[in-house]
PDB file of C-alpha atoms and ligand atoms in Angstrom:
ATOM      1  CA  MET A   1      17.728  -9.846   5.528  1.00 63.00           C
ATOM      2  CA  SER A   2      16.160  -9.560   8.706  1.00 84.00           C
ATOM      3  CA  GLY A   3      12.580  -8.204   8.791  1.00 94.00           C
ATOM      4  CA  LYS A   4       9.455  -9.455   6.534  1.00 97.00           C
ATOM      5  CA  LEU A   5       8.131  -7.346   3.916  1.00 98.00           C
ATOM      6  CA  TYR A   6       4.291  -6.976   4.156  1.00 98.00           C
ATOM      7  CA  VAL A   7       2.285  -5.679   1.069  1.00 98.00           C
ATOM      8  CA  LEU A   8      -1.166  -4.025   2.221  1.00 97.00           C
ATOM      9  CA  SER A   9      -3.982  -3.711  -0.277  1.00 97.00           C
ATOM     10  CA  GLY A  10      -7.143  -2.986  -0.159  1.00 95.00           C
ATOM     11  CA  PRO A  11     -10.224  -0.663  -1.826  1.00 92.00           C
ATOM     12  CA  SER A  12     -10.010   2.966  -1.014  1.00 86.00           C
ATOM     13  CA  GLY A  13     -11.813   3.700   2.258  1.00 87.00           C
ATOM     14  CA  VAL A  14     -11.504   0.632   3.843  1.00 92.00           C
ATOM     15  CA  GLY A  15      -9.293   2.086   6.670  1.00 93.00           C
ATOM     16  CA  LYS A  16      -5.887   0.887   5.461  1.00 94.00           C
ATOM     17  CA  GLY A  17      -4.038   4.273   6.366  1.00 93.00           C
ATOM     18  CA  THR A  18      -5.523   4.022  10.097  1.00 95.00           C
ATOM     19  CA  LEU A  19      -4.963   0.152  10.636  1.00 97.00           C
ATOM     20  CA  VAL A  20      -0.856   1.139   9.247  1.00 97.00           C
ATOM     21  CA  LYS A  21      -0.601   3.938  11.538  1.00 96.00           C
ATOM     22  CA  LEU A  22      -1.945   1.731  14.693  1.00 97.00           C
ATOM     23  CA  LEU A  23       0.197  -1.126  13.812  1.00 98.00           C
ATOM     24  CA  LEU A  24       3.361   1.057  13.488  1.00 97.00           C
ATOM     25  CA  LYS A  25       2.298   3.311  16.801  1.00 97.00           C
ATOM     26  CA  GLU A  26       2.251  -0.474  18.540  1.00 97.00           C
ATOM     27  CA  ASP A  27       5.479  -2.015  17.222  1.00 96.00           C
ATOM     28  CA  SER A  28       9.176  -0.516  17.055  1.00 95.00           C
ATOM     29  CA  SER A  29       9.886  -3.451  14.822  1.00 95.00           C
ATOM     30  CA  LEU A  30       7.690  -2.335  11.853  1.00 97.00           C
ATOM     31  CA  ALA A  31       8.727   0.389   9.646  1.00 97.00           C
ATOM     32  CA  LEU A  32       6.416   1.893   6.811  1.00 97.00           C
ATOM     33  CA  SER A  33       8.260   2.205   2.981  1.00 97.00           C
ATOM     34  CA  ILE A  34       8.416   5.654   1.758  1.00 97.00           C
ATOM     35  CA  SER A  35       7.525   6.193  -1.849  1.00 97.00           C
ATOM     36  CA  CYS A  36       9.310   8.247  -4.349  1.00 98.00           C
ATOM     37  CA  THR A  37       7.117  10.755  -6.841  1.00 98.00           C
ATOM     38  CA  THR A  38       7.642  13.269  -9.019  1.00 98.00           C
ATOM     39  CA  ARG A  39       4.502  15.468  -7.684  1.00 96.00           C
ATOM     40  CA  LYS A  40       5.066  18.545  -6.197  1.00 95.00           C
ATOM     41  CA  PRO A  41       4.992  18.572  -2.411  1.00 95.00           C
ATOM     42  CA  ARG A  42       1.602  19.866  -0.876  1.00 93.00           C
ATOM     43  CA  LYS A  43       1.516  21.931   1.952  1.00 94.00           C
ATOM     44  CA  GLY A  44       3.052  20.404   4.943  1.00 96.00           C
ATOM     45  CA  GLU A  45       4.370  17.678   3.267  1.00 96.00           C
ATOM     46  CA  VAL A  46       7.953  16.912   4.158  1.00 97.00           C
ATOM     47  CA  ASP A  47      10.726  15.485   1.929  1.00 98.00           C
ATOM     48  CA  GLY A  48      11.810  12.022   3.098  1.00 96.00           C
ATOM     49  CA  ARG A  49       8.949  11.782   5.513  1.00 94.00           C
ATOM     50  CA  ASP A  50       6.142  11.887   3.202  1.00 94.00           C
ATOM     51  CA  TYR A  51       7.708  11.241   0.089  1.00 96.00           C
ATOM     52  CA  PHE A  52      10.969  11.408  -1.571  1.00 97.00           C
ATOM     53  CA  PHE A  53      10.288  14.398  -4.086  1.00 98.00           C
ATOM     54  CA  LEU A  54      12.192  13.935  -7.238  1.00 98.00           C
ATOM     55  CA  SER A  55      12.201  15.892 -10.740  1.00 98.00           C
ATOM     56  CA  ARG A  56      10.940  13.808 -13.447  1.00 97.00           C
ATOM     57  CA  LYS A  57      14.607  13.405 -14.922  1.00 98.00           C
ATOM     58  CA  GLU A  58      15.693  12.085 -11.328  1.00 98.00           C
ATOM     59  CA  PHE A  59      12.654   9.743 -11.284  1.00 98.00           C
ATOM     60  CA  LEU A  60      13.579   8.493 -14.986  1.00 98.00           C
ATOM     61  CA  ALA A  61      17.225   7.968 -14.518  1.00 98.00           C
ATOM     62  CA  ARG A  62      16.333   5.835 -11.146  1.00 98.00           C
ATOM     63  CA  LYS A  63      13.729   3.653 -13.241  1.00 98.00           C
ATOM     64  CA  GLU A  64      16.346   3.358 -16.093  1.00 97.00           C
ATOM     65  CA  ALA A  65      19.226   2.099 -13.384  1.00 97.00           C
ATOM     66  CA  GLY A  66      16.410  -0.466 -12.041  1.00 96.00           C
ATOM     67  CA  ASP A  67      15.918   1.457  -8.791  1.00 96.00           C
ATOM     68  CA  PHE A  68      12.202   0.926  -8.316  1.00 98.00           C
ATOM     69  CA  LEU A  69      10.083  -2.230  -7.544  1.00 97.00           C
ATOM     70  CA  GLU A  70       7.200  -0.960  -9.143  1.00 97.00           C
ATOM     71  CA  THR A  71       6.158   2.420 -10.737  1.00 97.00           C
ATOM     72  CA  ASP A  72       2.632   3.699 -11.670  1.00 95.00           C
ATOM     73  CA  GLU A  73       1.120   6.905 -12.784  1.00 94.00           C
ATOM     74  CA  HIS A  74      -1.523   8.899 -11.132  1.00 88.00           C
ATOM     75  CA  PHE A  75      -2.713  12.441 -12.125  1.00 83.00           C
ATOM     76  CA  GLY A  76      -0.082  13.151 -14.369  1.00 88.00           C
ATOM     77  CA  GLY A  77       2.370  12.113 -11.420  1.00 94.00           C
ATOM     78  CA  ILE A  78       5.067   8.933 -11.593  1.00 97.00           C
ATOM     79  CA  TYR A  79       5.014   7.202  -8.187  1.00 97.00           C
ATOM     80  CA  GLY A  80       7.458   4.470  -7.552  1.00 98.00           C
ATOM     81  CA  THR A  81       8.359   2.013  -4.679  1.00 98.00           C
ATOM     82  CA  PRO A  82      12.451   2.629  -4.112  1.00 98.00           C
ATOM     83  CA  ARG A  83      14.052  -0.893  -4.307  1.00 97.00           C
ATOM     84  CA  SER A  84      17.186   0.111  -2.615  1.00 96.00           C
ATOM     85  CA  PHE A  85      15.380   1.965   0.207  1.00 96.00           C
ATOM     86  CA  VAL A  86      13.259  -0.985   0.918  1.00 97.00           C
ATOM     87  CA  LEU A  87      15.799  -3.674   0.830  1.00 96.00           C
ATOM     88  CA  LYS A  88      18.083  -1.349   3.190  1.00 96.00           C
ATOM     89  CA  MET A  89      15.091  -1.125   5.848  1.00 97.00           C
ATOM     90  CA  LEU A  90      14.708  -4.599   5.773  1.00 96.00           C
ATOM     91  CA  GLU A  91      18.362  -5.433   7.031  1.00 96.00           C
ATOM     92  CA  THR A  92      16.607  -4.249  10.490  1.00 96.00           C
ATOM     93  CA  LYS A  93      12.928  -3.913  10.209  1.00 96.00           C
ATOM     94  CA  SER A  94       9.859  -5.498   8.862  1.00 97.00           C
ATOM     95  CA  VAL A  95       8.356  -3.265   6.272  1.00 98.00           C
ATOM     96  CA  ILE A  96       5.075  -2.449   4.993  1.00 98.00           C
ATOM     97  CA  LEU A  97       4.402  -1.246   1.639  1.00 97.00           C
ATOM     98  CA  GLU A  98       0.840   0.219   1.538  1.00 95.00           C
ATOM     99  CA  ILE A  99      -0.082  -0.514  -2.128  1.00 94.00           C
ATOM    100  CA  ASP A 100      -2.545  -1.206  -4.722  1.00 93.00           C
ATOM    101  CA  VAL A 101      -2.951  -4.835  -6.135  1.00 95.00           C
ATOM    102  CA  LYS A 102      -1.424  -4.023  -9.340  1.00 95.00           C
ATOM    103  CA  GLY A 103       1.504  -2.534  -7.362  1.00 95.00           C
ATOM    104  CA  GLY A 104       1.711  -5.524  -5.161  1.00 97.00           C
ATOM    105  CA  PHE A 105       2.204  -8.102  -7.746  1.00 97.00           C
ATOM    106  CA  SER A 106       4.666  -6.036  -9.685  1.00 97.00           C
ATOM    107  CA  VAL A 107       6.900  -6.147  -6.256  1.00 98.00           C
ATOM    108  CA  CYS A 108       6.440  -9.736  -6.064  1.00 97.00           C
ATOM    109  CA  ARG A 109       7.664  -9.975  -9.758  1.00 97.00           C
ATOM    110  CA  ALA A 110      10.342  -7.496  -9.196  1.00 97.00           C
ATOM    111  CA  LEU A 111      11.970  -9.668  -6.171  1.00 96.00           C
ATOM    112  CA  GLU A 112      11.609 -13.019  -7.590  1.00 95.00           C
ATOM    113  CA  GLY A 113      15.236 -14.696  -6.939  1.00 93.00           C
ATOM    114  CA  THR A 114      16.324 -12.155  -4.563  1.00 91.00           C
ATOM    115  CA  GLY A 115      15.036 -14.454  -1.412  1.00 91.00           C
ATOM    116  CA  VAL A 116      12.691 -11.898  -0.228  1.00 94.00           C
ATOM    117  CA  LYS A 117       9.028 -13.318  -0.621  1.00 95.00           C
ATOM    118  CA  PRO A 118       6.638 -10.441   0.309  1.00 97.00           C
ATOM    119  CA  VAL A 119       3.658 -11.525   2.227  1.00 98.00           C
ATOM    120  CA  LEU A 120       0.300 -10.313   0.370  1.00 98.00           C
ATOM    121  CA  ILE A 121      -2.562  -9.032   3.052  1.00 98.00           C
ATOM    122  CA  MET A 122      -5.918  -7.816   1.800  1.00 98.00           C
ATOM    123  CA  VAL A 123      -7.998  -5.491   4.053  1.00 97.00           C
ATOM    124  CA  VAL A 124     -11.551  -5.605   2.728  1.00 96.00           C
ATOM    125  CA  PRO A 125     -15.271  -4.204   3.882  1.00 94.00           C
ATOM    126  CA  PRO A 126     -17.549  -6.348   5.649  1.00 93.00           C
ATOM    127  CA  ASP A 127     -20.178  -4.979   3.494  1.00 92.00           C
ATOM    128  CA  LEU A 128     -19.314  -3.599  -0.062  1.00 91.00           C
ATOM    129  CA  GLN A 129     -22.511  -1.764  -0.575  1.00 91.00           C
ATOM    130  CA  ALA A 130     -21.742   0.033   3.096  1.00 86.00           C
ATOM    131  CA  LEU A 131     -18.041   1.133   1.585  1.00 90.00           C
ATOM    132  CA  LYS A 132     -19.978   2.472  -1.432  1.00 90.00           C
ATOM    133  CA  ASP A 133     -22.406   4.520   0.410  1.00 88.00           C
ATOM    134  CA  ARG A 134     -19.393   5.812   2.592  1.00 84.00           C
ATOM    135  CA  LEU A 135     -17.356   6.797  -0.729  1.00 86.00           C
ATOM    136  CA  ARG A 136     -20.042   8.317  -2.097  1.00 88.00           C
ATOM    137  CA  LYS A 137     -20.922  10.552   0.929  1.00 85.00           C
ATOM    138  CA  ARG A 138     -17.416  11.578   1.110  1.00 80.00           C
ATOM    139  CA  ALA A 139     -17.134  12.219  -2.273  1.00 73.00           C
ATOM    140  CA  THR A 140     -16.180  15.386  -3.969  1.00 74.00           C
ATOM    141  CA  GLU A 141     -16.144  13.472  -7.612  1.00 77.00           C
ATOM    142  CA  SER A 142     -18.787  13.529 -10.475  1.00 85.00           C
ATOM    143  CA  GLU A 143     -20.847  10.425 -10.807  1.00 87.00           C
ATOM    144  CA  GLU A 144     -18.945   9.245 -13.769  1.00 89.00           C
ATOM    145  CA  GLU A 145     -15.504   9.455 -11.526  1.00 87.00           C
ATOM    146  CA  LEU A 146     -17.585   7.627  -8.633  1.00 88.00           C
ATOM    147  CA  GLU A 147     -18.657   4.850 -10.865  1.00 90.00           C
ATOM    148  CA  GLU A 148     -14.842   4.561 -11.781  1.00 89.00           C
ATOM    149  CA  ARG A 149     -13.961   4.349  -8.233  1.00 88.00           C
ATOM    150  CA  PHE A 150     -16.456   1.760  -7.596  1.00 91.00           C
ATOM    151  CA  LYS A 151     -15.333  -0.146 -10.399  1.00 92.00           C
ATOM    152  CA  ARG A 152     -11.520  -0.073  -9.043  1.00 91.00           C
ATOM    153  CA  VAL A 153     -12.918  -1.379  -5.739  1.00 92.00           C
ATOM    154  CA  GLU A 154     -14.687  -4.324  -7.157  1.00 94.00           C
ATOM    155  CA  TYR A 155     -11.594  -5.122  -9.032  1.00 94.00           C
ATOM    156  CA  GLU A 156      -9.564  -4.872  -6.023  1.00 94.00           C
ATOM    157  CA  LEU A 157     -11.851  -7.216  -4.303  1.00 94.00           C
ATOM    158  CA  SER A 158     -11.712  -9.536  -7.525  1.00 95.00           C
ATOM    159  CA  LYS A 159      -8.109 -10.309  -6.563  1.00 95.00           C
ATOM    160  CA  ALA A 160      -8.146 -11.219  -3.040  1.00 95.00           C
ATOM    161  CA  GLY A 161      -7.828 -15.098  -3.480  1.00 96.00           C
ATOM    162  CA  GLU A 162      -4.492 -14.402  -5.203  1.00 96.00           C
ATOM    163  CA  TYR A 163      -3.497 -12.633  -1.709  1.00 98.00           C
ATOM    164  CA  ASP A 164      -1.852 -14.817   1.134  1.00 97.00           C
ATOM    165  CA  PHE A 165      -4.010 -13.275   3.672  1.00 98.00           C
ATOM    166  CA  THR A 166      -7.597 -11.333   4.008  1.00 97.00           C
ATOM    167  CA  VAL A 167      -8.550  -9.351   6.994  1.00 97.00           C
ATOM    168  CA  VAL A 168     -12.211  -7.829   7.445  1.00 96.00           C
ATOM    169  CA  ASN A 169     -12.346  -4.591   8.964  1.00 95.00           C
ATOM    170  CA  ASP A 170     -15.416  -4.379  10.602  1.00 94.00           C
ATOM    171  CA  GLU A 171     -14.020  -3.644  13.786  1.00 95.00           C
ATOM    172  CA  LEU A 172     -10.914  -1.681  14.005  1.00 96.00           C
ATOM    173  CA  THR A 173      -9.443  -3.382  17.048  1.00 97.00           C
ATOM    174  CA  GLU A 174     -10.005  -6.725  15.827  1.00 97.00           C
ATOM    175  CA  ALA A 175      -8.720  -6.135  12.239  1.00 97.00           C
ATOM    176  CA  LYS A 176      -5.757  -4.574  13.983  1.00 98.00           C
ATOM    177  CA  ARG A 177      -5.405  -7.518  16.361  1.00 98.00           C
ATOM    178  CA  ARG A 178      -5.746 -10.080  13.363  1.00 98.00           C
ATOM    179  CA  LEU A 179      -3.031  -8.292  11.328  1.00 98.00           C
ATOM    180  CA  GLN A 180      -0.575  -8.110  14.233  1.00 98.00           C
ATOM    181  CA  GLN A 181      -1.240 -12.135  14.498  1.00 98.00           C
ATOM    182  CA  ILE A 182      -0.316 -12.480  10.751  1.00 98.00           C
ATOM    183  CA  ILE A 183       2.671 -10.434  10.955  1.00 97.00           C
ATOM    184  CA  LYS A 184       3.797 -12.234  14.324  1.00 96.00           C
ATOM    185  CA  GLN A 185       2.968 -15.556  12.805  1.00 96.00           C
ATOM    186  CA  THR A 186       5.111 -14.976   9.884  1.00 96.00           C
ATOM    187  CA  GLN A 187       7.596 -13.337  11.154  1.00 94.00           C
ATOM    188  CA  GLN A 188       8.220 -16.585  12.999  1.00 90.00           C
ATOM    189  CA  GLY A 189       8.116 -18.663   9.959  1.00 88.00           C
ATOM    190  CA  GLU A 190       4.883 -20.234  11.566  1.00 78.00           C
ATOM    191  CA  VAL A 191       2.718 -19.879   8.212  1.00 75.00           C
TER     192      VAL A 191
HETATM  193  P1  LIG B   1      -1.042  11.502  -3.483  1.00 70.26           P
HETATM  194  O1  LIG B   1      -0.681  12.205  -4.544  1.00 70.26           O
HETATM  195  O2  LIG B   1      -2.500  11.854  -3.495  1.00 70.26           O
HETATM  196  O3  LIG B   1      -0.140  10.970  -2.232  1.00 70.26           O
HETATM  197  O4  LIG B   1      -1.314   9.690  -4.123  1.00 70.26           O
HETATM  198  C1  LIG B   1      -2.071   9.415  -5.367  1.00 70.26           C
HETATM  199  C2  LIG B   1      -1.981   8.197  -5.652  1.00 70.26           C
HETATM  200  O5  LIG B   1      -0.480   7.388  -5.989  1.00 70.26           O
HETATM  201  C3  LIG B   1      -2.719   6.986  -4.344  1.00 70.26           C
HETATM  202  O6  LIG B   1      -3.493   6.215  -5.184  1.00 70.26           O
HETATM  203  C4  LIG B   1      -1.267   6.845  -3.683  1.00 70.26           C
HETATM  204  O7  LIG B   1      -1.712   5.482  -3.535  1.00 70.26           O
HETATM  205  C5  LIG B   1      -0.352   6.438  -5.037  1.00 70.26           C
HETATM  206  N1  LIG B   1       1.131   5.716  -4.848  1.00 70.26           N
HETATM  207  C6  LIG B   1       1.654   6.586  -3.576  1.00 70.26           C
HETATM  208  N2  LIG B   1       2.719   6.038  -3.827  1.00 70.26           N
HETATM  209  C7  LIG B   1       3.088   5.317  -4.644  1.00 70.26           C
HETATM  210  C8  LIG B   1       3.621   4.402  -5.083  1.00 70.26           C
HETATM  211  O8  LIG B   1       4.954   3.832  -4.483  1.00 70.26           O
HETATM  212  N3  LIG B   1       3.515   3.080  -6.293  1.00 70.26           N
HETATM  213  C9  LIG B   1       2.061   3.539  -6.948  1.00 70.26           C
HETATM  214  N4  LIG B   1       2.024   2.377  -7.480  1.00 70.26           N
HETATM  215  N5  LIG B   1       1.545   4.089  -6.188  1.00 70.26           N
HETATM  216  C10 LIG B   1       1.396   5.276  -5.212  1.00 70.26           C
END
């Protein structure tokens, strides 16, 4: 293995996606994992770029064969992080998994004994109330669904202590710089 595996988690709305895009743009030694899903492609989505789109039958066969580091169901579709794809990429690159806390812990368990030790990084908001206000503003959900979302945000944040690093996304450039520093130090084995 030449690269390191980074699990990037954090509540929705915290700006993970934007940070990941910036990291990938500025560092060609990094790659983003592509998940598998049974949901149908949306307009503009490309197989092998946005997701690997699988039939339910194909997905379950691969799951049975042990080819997922973790899987989960969302809105009736199954999603999973493909084991062989990620391990292959790690031969030449460091790989980022943008995944929730539950998925992050599952990936760690699945890789126990393989010699791959994921680095867990949690991106957190500077101010929980500000994040909630933002989610409320952009929300298309009902009040009940919004409350569910807030509970999830609080759950994710409560697990920050079990992560290796916490990065506060107060100012985007500063958060990106901190992430780049963590990546550099862990790649060099300094921390
Ligand atoms: P969407 O269908 O909108 O692209 O994604 C729906 C949900 O599935 C999002 O919350 C997304 O983070 C999650 N998701 C996407 N890929 C994976 C994966 O590989 N594993 C897990 N556990 N969740 C995923």
